[in-house]
Structures are given as structure tokens and as C-alpha cells.
Short mmCIF file of C-alpha atoms in Angstrom, two decimals:
data_model
loop_
_atom_site.label_atom_id
_atom_site.label_comp_id
_atom_site.label_asym_id
_atom_site.label_seq_id
_atom_site.Cartn_x
_atom_site.Cartn_y
_atom_site.Cartn_z
CA MET A 130 -21.79 35.24 -16.55
CA GLY A 131 -19.38 33.93 -14.18
CA PHE A 132 -18.96 30.36 -12.61
CA PRO A 133 -21.47 30.48 -9.87
CA LEU A 134 -21.45 28.26 -6.96
CA THR A 135 -23.15 28.43 -3.64
CA VAL A 136 -20.66 27.38 -0.44
CA GLY A 137 -21.53 27.60 3.32
CA TYR A 138 -20.12 26.80 6.84
CA ILE A 139 -22.07 24.76 9.52
CA GLN A 140 -21.16 26.40 12.76
CA CYS A 141 -22.26 23.78 15.51
CA ARG A 142 -21.17 22.07 18.62
CA PRO A 143 -20.12 18.37 17.68
CA ALA A 144 -21.15 16.40 20.76
CA PHE A 145 -18.32 15.01 23.00
CA ASN A 146 -18.03 11.36 22.24
CA ASP A 147 -21.76 11.05 21.19
CA PRO A 148 -21.77 10.88 17.52
CA GLU A 149 -25.28 10.31 17.71
CA GLN A 150 -26.43 13.43 19.51
CA THR A 151 -24.35 15.24 16.52
CA MET A 152 -26.06 13.70 13.75
CA LEU A 153 -29.37 14.40 15.44
CA ASP A 154 -27.96 18.23 15.78
CA LEU A 155 -26.52 18.42 12.09
CA ASP A 156 -29.87 16.60 10.51
CA ARG A 157 -31.84 20.11 11.21
CA LEU A 158 -28.81 21.91 9.97
CA LEU A 159 -27.84 20.44 6.87
CA ASP A 160 -31.56 20.36 5.86
CA ARG A 161 -31.68 24.36 6.18
CA ALA A 162 -28.20 24.60 3.91
CA ALA A 163 -29.92 22.38 1.63
CA SER A 164 -29.73 24.99 -1.10
CA ALA A 165 -25.82 25.05 -1.14
CA ASP A 166 -23.68 23.35 -3.62
CA LEU A 167 -20.87 22.79 -1.13
CA LEU A 168 -20.48 22.36 2.85
CA VAL A 169 -17.86 22.44 5.48
CA LEU A 170 -18.11 21.22 9.08
CA PRO A 171 -15.95 21.44 11.90
CA GLU A 172 -13.07 19.21 12.83
CA LEU A 173 -13.48 16.31 14.15
CA CYS A 174 -17.00 16.41 13.99
CA ASN A 175 -17.82 12.97 14.73
CA SER A 176 -15.93 12.93 18.02
CA GLY A 177 -15.03 16.36 19.62
CA TYR A 178 -12.04 17.67 20.43
CA HIS A 179 -10.48 17.74 23.75
CA PHE A 180 -9.84 13.99 24.69
CA GLN A 181 -8.12 13.45 28.05
CA ASN A 182 -6.33 9.89 27.18
CA PRO A 183 -5.88 7.75 24.19
CA GLU A 184 -9.21 5.60 24.74
CA GLU A 185 -11.35 8.63 24.91
CA ALA A 186 -9.66 9.52 21.51
CA ARG A 187 -10.11 6.07 19.90
CA GLN A 188 -13.92 6.00 21.72
CA SER A 189 -15.77 7.58 18.56
CA ALA A 190 -12.87 7.07 15.99
CA GLU A 191 -14.18 5.21 12.62
CA PRO A 192 -12.71 3.80 9.13
CA VAL A 193 -13.59 6.22 6.49
CA GLU A 194 -14.71 2.70 4.70
CA ASP A 195 -17.06 2.06 7.56
CA SER A 196 -18.17 4.76 9.18
CA ARG A 197 -21.87 5.25 10.52
CA PHE A 198 -21.28 9.09 10.62
CA LEU A 199 -20.02 9.52 7.23
CA ARG A 200 -22.84 7.19 5.77
CA PHE A 201 -25.44 9.62 7.64
CA LEU A 202 -23.56 12.60 5.99
CA GLN A 203 -23.80 10.60 2.41
CA ASP A 204 -27.20 10.43 2.62
CA LYS A 205 -27.94 14.17 3.29
CA CYS A 206 -25.53 14.89 0.21
CA ARG A 207 -27.39 12.48 -1.97
CA GLN A 208 -30.60 13.91 -0.11
CA HIS A 209 -29.79 17.34 -1.32
CA ARG A 210 -27.29 17.13 -4.32
CA PHE A 211 -24.56 19.02 -2.35
CA TYR A 212 -20.85 18.48 -1.46
CA LEU A 213 -19.78 18.03 2.14
CA ALA A 214 -16.56 18.46 3.63
CA THR A 215 -16.01 17.36 7.29
CA GLY A 216 -13.48 17.11 10.00
CA PHE A 217 -13.38 13.24 10.59
CA ASN A 218 -11.65 11.44 13.87
CA GLU A 219 -10.64 8.59 10.97
CA LEU A 220 -9.06 5.18 12.67
CA GLU A 221 -6.98 3.13 10.44
CA GLY A 222 -5.69 0.22 11.57
CA ASP A 223 -4.11 1.25 15.03
CA CYS A 224 -3.55 5.01 13.90
CA LEU A 225 -5.76 8.02 14.51
CA TYR A 226 -5.73 10.47 12.03
CA ASN A 227 -7.15 14.13 12.30
CA THR A 228 -8.96 14.03 8.75
CA ALA A 229 -11.11 16.03 6.45
CA VAL A 230 -13.35 13.61 4.28
CA LEU A 231 -15.13 15.05 1.19
CA LEU A 232 -18.23 13.68 0.36
CA GLY A 233 -20.77 14.07 -2.71
CA PRO A 234 -23.96 13.11 -4.02
CA GLU A 235 -22.32 10.19 -5.36
CA GLY A 236 -20.51 9.04 -2.17
CA TYR A 237 -16.96 9.33 -1.10
CA VAL A 238 -14.72 11.55 -2.86
CA GLY A 239 -11.65 11.98 -0.96
CA ARG A 240 -9.89 12.80 2.32
CA TYR A 241 -6.58 15.11 3.61
CA ARG A 242 -5.08 14.27 7.03
CA LYS A 243 -3.71 17.48 9.25
CA LEU A 244 -0.32 18.14 8.50
CA HIS A 245 0.17 20.16 11.44
CA LEU A 246 -1.30 18.88 14.59
CA PHE A 247 -2.11 21.23 17.63
CA LEU A 248 -0.57 21.04 20.87
CA ASN A 249 -2.22 17.50 22.58
CA GLU A 250 -3.39 16.12 19.53
CA LYS A 251 0.39 14.87 18.70
CA SER A 252 -0.55 12.30 21.77
CA PHE A 253 -3.54 11.26 19.98
CA PHE A 254 -3.14 11.33 16.18
CA GLN A 255 -0.26 10.44 13.70
CA PRO A 256 0.54 13.64 11.64
CA GLY A 257 -1.10 13.49 7.81
CA ASN A 258 0.80 11.70 5.50
CA LEU A 259 -1.27 11.85 2.13
CA GLY A 260 0.15 15.56 1.01
CA LEU A 261 -2.04 18.20 -0.21
CA PRO A 262 -4.63 16.64 -2.41
CA VAL A 263 -7.09 18.98 -4.73
CA PHE A 264 -10.58 17.39 -6.10
CA ASP A 265 -12.34 18.16 -9.09
CA LEU A 266 -15.98 18.44 -8.43
CA GLY A 267 -17.14 18.63 -12.02
CA GLY A 268 -15.85 21.73 -13.46
CA TYR A 269 -14.10 23.21 -10.33
CA THR A 270 -11.44 22.36 -7.71
CA VAL A 271 -11.39 21.92 -4.07
CA GLY A 272 -8.88 21.75 -1.56
CA LEU A 273 -9.05 20.98 2.22
CA LEU A 274 -7.10 21.66 5.20
CA VAL A 275 -7.83 21.57 9.00
CA CYS A 276 -7.82 23.76 11.64
CA PHE A 277 -3.83 24.65 12.74
CA ASP A 278 -2.78 24.39 9.37
CA TRP A 279 -3.88 27.78 9.10
CA MET A 280 -0.65 28.95 10.48
CA PHE A 281 1.61 27.64 7.82
CA PRO A 282 1.31 29.56 4.46
CA GLU A 283 2.77 26.55 2.52
CA VAL A 284 0.10 24.90 2.32
CA TRP A 285 -2.37 27.43 1.20
CA ARG A 286 0.36 28.24 -1.25
CA ILE A 287 0.59 24.66 -2.69
CA LEU A 288 -3.09 24.79 -2.93
CA ALA A 289 -3.57 27.30 -4.77
CA LEU A 290 -0.80 26.56 -6.97
CA LYS A 291 -2.79 23.41 -7.62
CA GLY A 292 -5.78 25.16 -8.94
CA ALA A 293 -7.85 25.15 -5.88
CA ASP A 294 -10.61 27.47 -6.31
CA VAL A 295 -11.83 26.83 -2.89
CA ILE A 296 -10.37 26.11 0.28
CA CYS A 297 -12.80 24.01 2.87
CA HIS A 298 -11.18 24.42 6.39
CA PRO A 299 -13.03 22.29 9.10
CA SER A 300 -11.87 23.95 12.46
CA ASN A 301 -11.83 23.73 16.15
CA LEU A 302 -10.10 27.12 16.74
CA VAL A 303 -9.09 27.97 20.28
CA LEU A 304 -6.56 30.93 19.83
CA PRO A 305 -8.86 34.05 19.90
CA GLY A 306 -8.79 35.92 16.30
CA PHE A 307 -5.49 35.03 14.92
CA ALA A 308 -6.68 32.57 12.12
CA GLN A 309 -9.62 34.88 11.56
CA GLN A 310 -7.63 37.68 10.78
CA ALA A 311 -5.06 35.45 8.63
CA ILE A 312 -7.49 33.42 6.62
CA PRO A 313 -8.79 36.68 4.25
CA VAL A 314 -5.15 37.52 3.38
CA HIS A 315 -4.26 33.47 2.55
CA ALA A 316 -7.87 34.13 0.11
CA MET A 317 -6.26 37.35 -0.85
CA THR A 318 -2.66 36.05 -1.80
CA GLY A 319 -3.59 32.79 -3.02
CA ARG A 320 -6.91 34.56 -5.19
CA VAL A 321 -8.95 31.79 -4.13
CA PHE A 322 -12.14 31.36 -1.62
CA VAL A 323 -11.97 29.72 1.70
CA VAL A 324 -14.42 28.18 4.15
CA THR A 325 -13.88 28.06 7.51
CA ALA A 326 -16.09 26.02 9.64
CA ASN A 327 -14.99 26.53 13.56
CA ARG A 328 -17.08 24.98 16.40
CA ILE A 329 -18.58 26.60 19.31
CA GLY A 330 -19.38 25.77 22.85
CA SER A 331 -16.49 24.16 25.25
CA GLU A 332 -14.87 21.07 26.66
CA LYS A 333 -13.20 21.33 30.02
CA GLU A 334 -11.06 24.51 29.87
CA LEU A 335 -11.04 24.71 26.08
CA THR A 336 -13.46 27.20 24.38
CA PHE A 337 -13.93 27.22 20.76
CA THR A 338 -14.10 30.66 19.30
CA GLY A 339 -16.81 30.31 16.41
CA GLN A 340 -16.80 33.09 13.83
CA SER A 341 -16.78 30.60 11.10
CA LEU A 342 -16.02 32.73 7.66
CA ILE A 343 -15.94 32.31 4.14
CA ALA A 344 -13.01 34.60 2.56
CA GLY A 345 -12.65 35.90 -0.99
CA PRO A 346 -9.93 36.76 -3.36
CA ARG A 347 -9.77 40.50 -2.41
CA GLY A 348 -9.40 39.52 1.32
CA GLU A 349 -12.80 40.28 1.85
CA VAL A 350 -15.06 38.63 4.43
CA LEU A 351 -18.04 37.64 3.16
CA ALA A 352 -19.98 35.87 5.84
CA ARG A 353 -18.94 35.67 9.52
CA GLY A 354 -20.69 33.75 12.35
CA SER A 355 -21.43 34.63 15.78
CA GLU A 356 -18.99 33.47 18.71
CA THR A 357 -21.39 31.04 20.23
CA ASP A 358 -24.28 30.06 18.01
CA PRO A 359 -25.44 27.57 15.84
CA GLU A 360 -25.74 28.80 12.20
CA VAL A 361 -25.50 28.15 8.65
CA GLY A 362 -23.59 30.64 6.71
CA ILE A 363 -24.29 30.58 3.01
CA GLU A 364 -22.87 32.77 0.33
CA GLY A 365 -23.02 32.75 -3.29
CA LEU A 366 -19.55 32.82 -4.90
CA ASP A 367 -18.64 33.39 -8.61
CA LEU A 368 -15.75 31.22 -9.10
CA ASP A 369 -13.93 33.20 -11.94
CA GLN A 370 -13.02 35.70 -9.39
CA ALA A 371 -10.54 33.01 -8.00
CA ARG A 372 -9.62 32.07 -11.59
CA ASP A 373 -8.83 35.35 -12.64
CA LYS A 374 -5.01 35.23 -11.45
CA MET A 375 -4.39 38.54 -13.25
CA ILE A 376 -3.43 41.16 -10.23
CA THR A 377 -2.75 44.03 -12.82
CA SER A 378 -2.54 43.90 -16.61
CA ARG A 379 0.94 42.73 -16.50
CA ASN A 380 1.26 40.93 -13.26
CA HIS A 381 -0.01 37.30 -12.69
CA LEU A 382 -0.12 35.58 -9.69
CA VAL A 383 1.48 32.18 -10.25
CA LYS A 384 3.51 33.41 -13.46
CA ASP A 385 5.44 36.23 -11.79
CA ARG A 386 6.76 33.97 -9.15
CA ARG A 387 10.72 33.64 -8.84
CA PRO A 388 10.94 30.32 -8.26
CA VAL A 389 14.92 30.05 -9.08
CA GLU A 390 15.34 33.15 -6.74
CA TYR A 391 13.42 31.92 -3.92
CA GLY A 392 16.00 29.08 -4.25
CA PHE A 393 14.59 26.67 -1.55
CA LEU A 394 11.53 26.01 0.28
CA VAL A 395 11.29 22.25 0.80
CA GLU A 396 14.11 21.60 2.61
CA MET B 243 15.02 41.38 29.41
CA GLY B 244 14.80 40.77 25.93
CA PHE B 245 16.29 42.17 22.81
CA PRO B 246 15.58 45.91 22.69
CA LEU B 247 15.64 47.55 19.43
CA THR B 248 14.21 50.94 18.08
CA VAL B 249 13.01 50.69 14.81
CA GLY B 250 11.22 53.36 12.37
CA TYR B 251 9.77 54.20 9.28
CA ILE B 252 10.13 57.57 7.28
CA GLN B 253 7.10 58.65 5.16
CA CYS B 254 8.13 60.95 2.82
CA ARG B 255 7.59 62.21 -0.74
CA PRO B 256 10.39 61.39 -2.85
CA ALA B 257 10.84 64.27 -5.50
CA PHE B 258 10.44 63.12 -9.03
CA ASN B 259 14.21 62.88 -10.23
CA ASP B 260 15.00 65.67 -8.11
CA PRO B 261 17.61 63.79 -5.23
CA GLU B 262 18.55 67.21 -3.91
CA GLN B 263 15.15 68.30 -3.13
CA THR B 264 14.66 64.90 -1.71
CA MET B 265 17.69 64.88 0.34
CA LEU B 266 16.78 68.32 1.65
CA ASP B 267 13.66 66.83 3.09
CA LEU B 268 14.87 64.01 4.16
CA ASP B 269 17.68 65.74 6.38
CA ARG B 270 15.18 66.78 8.65
CA LEU B 271 13.07 63.56 9.02
CA LEU B 272 15.94 61.89 9.69
CA ASP B 273 17.33 64.14 12.13
CA ARG B 274 13.87 63.81 13.87
CA ALA B 275 14.45 59.78 13.95
CA ALA B 276 17.83 59.87 15.54
CA SER B 277 17.04 57.88 18.33
CA ALA B 278 16.54 54.73 15.71
CA ASP B 279 18.70 52.07 15.80
CA LEU B 280 16.85 51.00 12.47
CA LEU B 281 15.31 52.99 9.98
CA VAL B 282 13.33 52.24 6.90
CA LEU B 283 12.83 54.50 3.39
CA PRO B 284 10.24 54.18 0.50
CA GLU B 285 10.75 52.24 -2.38
CA LEU B 286 12.78 54.46 -5.39
CA CYS B 287 13.52 56.83 -3.10
CA ASN B 288 16.13 59.15 -4.77
CA SER B 289 14.42 59.05 -7.97
CA GLY B 290 10.52 59.05 -7.63
CA TYR B 291 8.56 56.38 -9.30
CA HIS B 292 6.00 56.73 -12.39
CA PHE B 293 8.42 57.22 -14.97
CA GLN B 294 6.70 57.87 -18.66
CA ASN B 295 9.99 56.32 -20.57
CA PRO B 296 13.33 55.02 -20.20
CA GLU B 297 15.25 58.37 -20.10
CA GLU B 298 12.63 59.61 -17.39
CA ALA B 299 13.86 56.36 -15.50
CA ARG B 300 17.55 56.57 -15.66
CA GLN B 301 17.52 60.30 -14.87
CA SER B 302 18.37 59.73 -11.14
CA ALA B 303 19.80 56.38 -11.13
CA GLU B 304 23.18 56.06 -9.76
CA PRO B 305 25.20 52.89 -9.21
CA VAL B 306 25.40 51.56 -5.54
CA GLU B 307 29.27 52.11 -5.44
CA ASP B 308 29.23 55.66 -6.74
CA SER B 309 25.75 57.57 -5.56
CA ARG B 310 25.52 61.01 -3.86
CA PHE B 311 22.28 60.25 -2.86
CA LEU B 312 23.73 57.16 -0.67
CA ARG B 313 26.55 58.70 0.67
CA PHE B 314 24.16 61.64 2.05
CA LEU B 315 22.51 58.74 3.69
CA GLN B 316 25.54 57.22 5.19
CA ASP B 317 26.68 60.48 6.58
CA LYS B 318 23.16 60.28 8.34
CA CYS B 319 24.00 56.77 9.50
CA ARG B 320 27.70 57.68 10.58
CA GLN B 321 26.12 60.59 12.59
CA HIS B 322 23.18 59.45 14.47
CA ARG B 323 24.60 55.94 14.36
CA PHE B 324 21.52 53.80 13.16
CA TYR B 325 21.28 51.58 10.33
CA LEU B 326 18.98 52.38 7.32
CA ALA B 327 17.12 50.56 4.78
CA THR B 328 16.41 52.85 1.37
CA GLY B 329 14.54 52.13 -1.94
CA PHE B 330 17.10 52.99 -4.70
CA ASN B 331 16.66 53.32 -8.42
CA GLU B 332 20.00 51.12 -9.06
CA LEU B 333 22.19 51.53 -12.32
CA GLU B 334 24.46 48.65 -12.87
CA GLY B 335 25.97 48.62 -16.01
CA ASP B 336 23.25 49.51 -18.67
CA CYS B 337 20.74 47.87 -16.37
CA LEU B 338 18.47 49.52 -13.79
CA TYR B 339 17.27 47.38 -10.81
CA ASN B 340 14.54 48.55 -8.07
CA THR B 341 17.06 48.00 -5.23
CA ALA B 342 16.98 48.26 -1.76
CA VAL B 343 20.03 48.92 -0.04
CA LEU B 344 20.99 48.66 3.47
CA LEU B 345 23.55 51.26 4.64
CA GLY B 346 24.94 51.75 8.77
CA PRO B 347 27.04 53.65 10.53
CA GLU B 348 30.42 51.68 9.09
CA GLY B 349 28.74 52.48 5.36
CA TYR B 350 27.48 49.85 2.91
CA VAL B 351 25.82 46.42 4.15
CA GLY B 352 24.33 45.10 1.29
CA ARG B 353 21.68 44.93 -1.35
CA TYR B 354 18.44 43.15 -2.27
CA ARG B 355 17.20 43.70 -5.86
CA LYS B 356 12.94 43.71 -6.21
CA LEU B 357 12.27 39.75 -7.34
CA HIS B 358 8.11 40.65 -8.06
CA LEU B 359 8.04 43.95 -10.53
CA PHE B 360 4.78 45.82 -10.61
CA LEU B 361 3.00 46.84 -13.90
CA ASN B 362 5.11 49.09 -15.91
CA GLU B 363 8.36 48.84 -13.72
CA LYS B 364 8.64 45.53 -16.22
CA SER B 365 9.45 48.58 -18.94
CA PHE B 366 12.42 49.81 -16.95
CA PHE B 367 13.77 47.55 -14.42
CA GLN B 368 15.43 44.06 -14.42
CA PRO B 369 13.82 41.78 -12.36
CA GLY B 370 15.90 40.95 -9.29
CA ASN B 371 18.67 38.83 -9.33
CA LEU B 372 19.85 38.36 -6.01
CA GLY B 373 18.00 36.13 -3.86
CA LEU B 374 16.94 36.84 -0.85
CA PRO B 375 19.92 37.72 1.47
CA VAL B 376 19.89 38.46 5.47
CA PHE B 377 22.09 40.41 6.91
CA ASP B 378 23.54 40.47 10.79
CA LEU B 379 23.60 43.81 12.24
CA GLY B 380 25.56 42.85 15.12
CA GLY B 381 23.38 40.55 16.92
CA TYR B 382 19.99 40.75 15.16
CA THR B 383 19.24 39.77 11.34
CA VAL B 384 17.40 42.33 8.97
CA GLY B 385 15.84 40.78 5.84
CA LEU B 386 14.83 43.54 2.73
CA LEU B 387 11.99 43.14 0.38
CA VAL B 388 10.20 46.40 -1.73
CA CYS B 389 6.77 47.00 -2.05
CA PHE B 390 4.79 44.73 -4.29
CA ASP B 391 6.75 41.43 -3.28
CA TRP B 392 4.29 41.66 -0.06
CA MET B 393 1.79 39.79 -2.40
CA PHE B 394 3.99 36.81 -2.85
CA PRO B 395 4.03 34.92 0.65
CA GLU B 396 7.15 33.05 -0.31
CA VAL B 397 9.39 35.86 0.27
CA TRP B 398 8.25 36.20 3.60
CA ARG B 399 8.71 32.45 4.60
CA ILE B 400 11.88 32.31 3.16
CA LEU B 401 13.63 35.31 5.29
CA ALA B 402 11.62 34.10 8.35
CA LEU B 403 13.27 30.73 7.63
CA LYS B 404 16.70 32.46 7.48
CA GLY B 405 16.21 33.86 10.80
CA ALA B 406 15.11 37.61 10.07
CA ASP B 407 13.82 39.16 13.36
CA VAL B 408 13.27 42.45 11.24
CA ILE B 409 11.92 42.73 7.75
CA CYS B 410 12.63 46.22 5.99
CA HIS B 411 9.99 46.87 3.28
CA PRO B 412 10.54 50.33 1.24
CA SER B 413 7.20 50.48 -0.69
CA ASN B 414 5.63 52.95 -3.05
CA LEU B 415 1.97 51.06 -2.63
CA VAL B 416 -0.76 52.27 -4.69
CA LEU B 417 -3.59 49.53 -4.55
CA PRO B 418 -6.05 50.92 -1.51
CA GLY B 419 -5.19 48.85 1.94
CA PHE B 420 -4.42 45.56 0.33
CA ALA B 421 -0.61 45.34 2.11
CA GLN B 422 -1.44 47.10 5.08
CA GLN B 423 -4.16 44.33 5.30
CA ALA B 424 -1.36 41.13 4.33
CA ILE B 425 1.55 42.42 6.19
CA PRO B 426 0.38 41.82 9.90
CA VAL B 427 -0.38 38.37 8.92
CA HIS B 428 2.63 38.07 7.21
CA ALA B 429 4.58 39.00 10.20
CA MET B 430 2.39 36.61 12.46
CA THR B 431 2.66 33.77 10.52
CA GLY B 432 6.82 33.90 9.99
CA ARG B 433 6.56 35.30 13.76
CA VAL B 434 8.93 38.96 12.81
CA PHE B 435 8.58 42.09 12.72
CA VAL B 436 7.89 44.23 9.77
CA VAL B 437 8.46 47.45 9.05
CA THR B 438 7.23 49.40 5.70
CA ALA B 439 8.08 52.55 4.79
CA ASN B 440 5.54 53.50 2.28
CA ARG B 441 5.24 57.18 0.39
CA ILE B 442 2.62 59.61 -0.14
CA GLY B 443 1.67 62.24 -2.86
CA SER B 444 0.42 61.65 -6.26
CA GLU B 445 2.61 61.34 -9.48
CA LYS B 446 0.51 61.96 -12.61
CA GLU B 447 -2.05 59.59 -12.09
CA LEU B 448 -0.86 57.77 -9.04
CA THR B 449 -1.67 58.51 -5.82
CA PHE B 450 0.14 56.55 -3.06
CA THR B 451 -1.29 55.41 0.04
CA GLY B 452 0.89 56.29 2.75
CA GLN B 453 -0.23 54.30 5.68
CA SER B 454 3.49 52.93 6.44
CA LEU B 455 3.32 50.46 9.16
CA ILE B 456 5.11 48.36 11.71
CA ALA B 457 3.81 45.03 12.55
CA GLY B 458 4.63 42.74 15.26
CA PRO B 459 4.90 38.97 15.63
CA ARG B 460 1.43 38.41 16.97
CA GLY B 461 -0.18 40.18 14.06
CA GLU B 462 -0.44 43.70 15.68
CA VAL B 463 -0.01 47.25 14.10
CA LEU B 464 2.34 48.65 16.46
CA ALA B 465 2.47 51.89 14.69
CA ARG B 466 0.89 53.13 11.37
CA GLY B 467 1.31 56.43 9.65
CA SER B 468 -1.37 58.59 7.81
CA GLU B 469 -2.41 58.40 4.31
CA THR B 470 -1.53 61.97 3.30
CA ASP B 471 1.27 63.47 5.80
CA PRO B 472 5.22 62.84 5.79
CA GLU B 473 5.88 61.29 8.91
CA VAL B 474 8.74 59.30 11.25
CA GLY B 475 7.23 56.64 12.89
CA ILE B 476 9.26 54.86 15.94
CA GLU B 477 8.60 51.99 17.86
CA GLY B 478 10.67 50.09 20.77
CA LEU B 479 10.66 46.33 20.07
CA ASP B 480 11.41 43.12 21.91
CA LEU B 481 13.22 41.04 19.33
CA ASP B 482 12.97 38.06 21.67
CA GLN B 483 9.42 37.81 20.21
CA ALA B 484 10.65 37.28 16.90
CA ARG B 485 12.89 34.79 18.12
CA ASP B 486 10.33 32.74 20.07
CA LYS B 487 9.16 30.45 17.86
CA MET B 488 7.05 28.18 19.99
CA ILE B 489 3.40 28.87 18.99
CA THR B 490 2.45 27.04 21.83
CA SER B 491 4.06 24.70 24.55
CA ARG B 492 4.30 21.57 21.73
CA ASN B 493 4.04 23.49 18.46
CA HIS B 494 7.19 25.02 16.87
CA LEU B 495 6.67 27.52 13.70
CA VAL B 496 10.17 25.83 12.13
CA LYS B 497 10.40 22.61 13.13
CA ASP B 498 6.30 21.95 12.91
CA ARG B 499 6.74 22.29 9.00
CA ARG B 500 6.49 19.24 7.00
CA PRO B 501 8.45 19.68 3.76
CA VAL B 502 8.01 16.28 2.41
CA GLU B 503 4.41 16.26 2.54
CA TYR B 504 4.56 20.05 0.87
CA GLY B 505 6.32 17.89 -2.01
CA PHE B 506 7.10 21.02 -4.27
CA LEU B 507 7.38 24.74 -4.04
CA VAL B 508 10.73 25.26 -6.02
CA GLU B 509 9.37 24.30 -9.69
#
């Protein structure tokens, strides 16, 4: 029986400050993923990543409320009846955020702003200020993280404790293999599914590492992309596996926690 | 230069409620590990693990303050000038604790009581009530965890935030491979070294999985034991690798945390 859900990653090469080209590329890839219920695209999918100055960082940024890029994706969600989490270079007032936006057949669902900015992102983006929300998509719960957040076990833990069944993780990973090693373990210790959509290609001296992945609650890798090619990875999940938090007949992943003895984690 | 430290695990088969036999076995193994600065022994090393009733659980339990088993280990610490963390079936008043005891050349250093009891351990042991202490061993800092604690990312995080350079992890692991997959990632995300000493052999229907390991701050496995044999694993570490918490030139493992946005973790 279970609770079946088909998820997928779109591993692609966002065109640097050329969202029209990116939409052309995505159009074809998203049609190939039409069978999915929930899809994940890479980080900063509307702008590319490796900005040399604030002007470059701002060039393709858009407000969530008025974005040609998001309207394109919303049309795809409506057409194929899927939900989609995309990395998004978000303009709000004078500020940029490295955001993940969740869209669905009925339009905008919610957003998360990256809490842990990597390296030179600190020169261009404001750190996230919306906490770690989760979203009910009609019977199942989705959390959002962006790329380098993977290094901070707190965020995985909090999303699992908030009841996330699936964590969508748009990424532009450049460190070789570390995230891909860690993510299945975060899935295991939280008993959740994780869909990491990583980008491919290079921008100046940066090479992105691909190997997008879908990880399961037993620490297994259910699907993995290549290092270099545009790819759609689709996998059917049974979400009941994420909801069964009994590790043994007498051990519960949440109830066995000992917060009083942990003493602190928020300071 | 760095801060050199030689650590090791003793992978052995504690004799079920026969600490005299266990001490005979350990005598030889500990002499082989004489070059180490810090050693780790398996969980419940003085008693074995798979008790059928409270009487069996209690049969070899001893108070930390008056233990023939710990006196034997203290003599070894004095003789070889090393520190040693051992799993210990601890009797205090009428209660048993699944404890890790840290000993050194000058005697008793401290203890930790397992916070997360596994399966039928809940029938015999009280859950830990001493929090998550760390110990300064003269220039470096050690934290203690016991076996199933590995499943709870909170404890790894807290020990890293408290400044642990090395986490000693006496274990009696029975689930195949999960802990061995997760521990290097806990080492990576905390930038610490971990020494997991797992036991071998069987007790009734339980088979322990061996594969003791030493993991490093880049998620690497520096040493790994076999699944079935008594073994001493020794590795020279540079503790400066655990103290350098700069992930990139602009990212610090501790300072980049966003506790206000995490919002909660202690409730």
C-alpha cells in the first residue's frame, strides 16, 4: 500500500544571466519529467552562479511576485500537474536572496531563503531570514534547503522534526563528493527522502560537480546523476518509509531524543 | 607542525559475564597498543551485552569507584602512559548505567552515561543523566558517546561545539553498516576525529559487526577493522585538522551557524 510519490531532479546547466536560454533548456527537460509529482531544479536557476560584481549578481534577479522565470515554471506545473522547487535569485527591495521557491499546479506555494551562504555569495546575497518552513502539499510535507546548507546538521534535523517527508535541495555544488557522501546520512538519521538537484558545467574557474541524487531513509542512494550531463532522474517513493520513525520495536527516532540532557543547541 | 596524537581502537570480544577472561584477552591487546596516546574499547566491555534478565545484567556490574575491571585498565594506563575510554556496565546504588569511562595515567578522568538506550537495554539500564561532558587531556579535548548514540546528530553536534577534538565511541553495533556509513559524515560535519571501537562475536542470536573505525574531519576513514577478528587499529592524527573550522576562506563551521533562524532544537 504505502503512500506513493514520484519525485525527480532536473540536472541542468543554468545559462549565466541568460534566463531565456535556461527556459528553453528547461522546457524540454521538464516535459521529459511530466510523470513526476515533485521536481527539484538547481540553485540560482534563473541567473547562474559565479558573479564577479554586484551588477552581475543583480542582472537576472527578480521578485518572486513578478518573475518571468517563475511564471514559465508555473505554467509547466499547471500543464503537467506537478510541484516544483527551484533555486531562484530573488530580488526584494534592494536586497538579493539565494532562495528556493516552491510552485505547484495552483501557483506559488512558498519559499525558503538560504541560511548558510557559501564563500563569495556573502558579497552579493543577504543571509536567509525566513527560518526553516515546511509545506503541506496535500497529504505530504516538503522542506527546502539550498546547497551549502547541507554542511549544517541542524537544518536537516529541524526539517525532520517538523515532519518533512521529502527535503528538496537545489544545489550548485563545487566541492568534490562531500555533499554526496553526507546527504544519504542526513536522510538516514532523519528518516526522510532527499532530492538534491545539482547543476553541471563551468563558470570561469568553477566547475560544478553534478551527481544529483535521490536519497532514502535507510541511507541508500536511489538515483544518481552523472558528473557532466543534463539529466532527469525520476524515482517512485513510498512515503510511509519516511513516516515510520520506529528504528526498532522499542526505539523511536523522535521520542528517543533527550533534549534536557542535550542542554543547549540554540545559543 | 600540527598537534600529533596517536589514537587507536581495541576490537575484541568481551566475554559474557566473565570479566576475568576479558582482562586476560585485553592484557595482550593493550600491550600491542602501547604506542598510542588514546585508546577506545567496546561498549559494556566488563560484562558483555545480551542479557536475558536483570540478574544477568547485574552480574558483572561494578561501581566506577570500586571496580576490579577499571583498576586493571588503570594499571595499563599507568604502565603505557595512555588514556583509555572503555564501555562499562556501571552500578550506582540500585541502578545500572551503560557508561563510558575515561581513564589515564593518573587514574580516573570522567564518565559519560549513554543517553540513547537501544532496544532491550531499556529493560536493564537507566538512561544517561550526565549530559554530554568533554574532557581536557592536557592540550586536547575528548568527548564520549556510546554505540546507538550515533543515530542522533544532536550529540555529535554538541560535542563538536563544545570543542571536542576526538570523540571516543565504544560500541556493540549489530545493525549492518549503518553506523559505519554515518560516523565519517558526523566527523565531517563537526570537523572532528572519531574513534569507534566495535566488538566482534555473537551472543545468542545477536552478531556484532566489527569494522571498528577511525574517521577524520574530511569524512575519510583512516582505519577500519575486519568484521570478525580481534584487532588493534592505531593511527597517527594531526589534531590541528580538527581545530581548523574554516571550511573555506569565508566559511566557519561554528560562526556560520544561524541559531536564531533555527528557532528551536531543545524542546
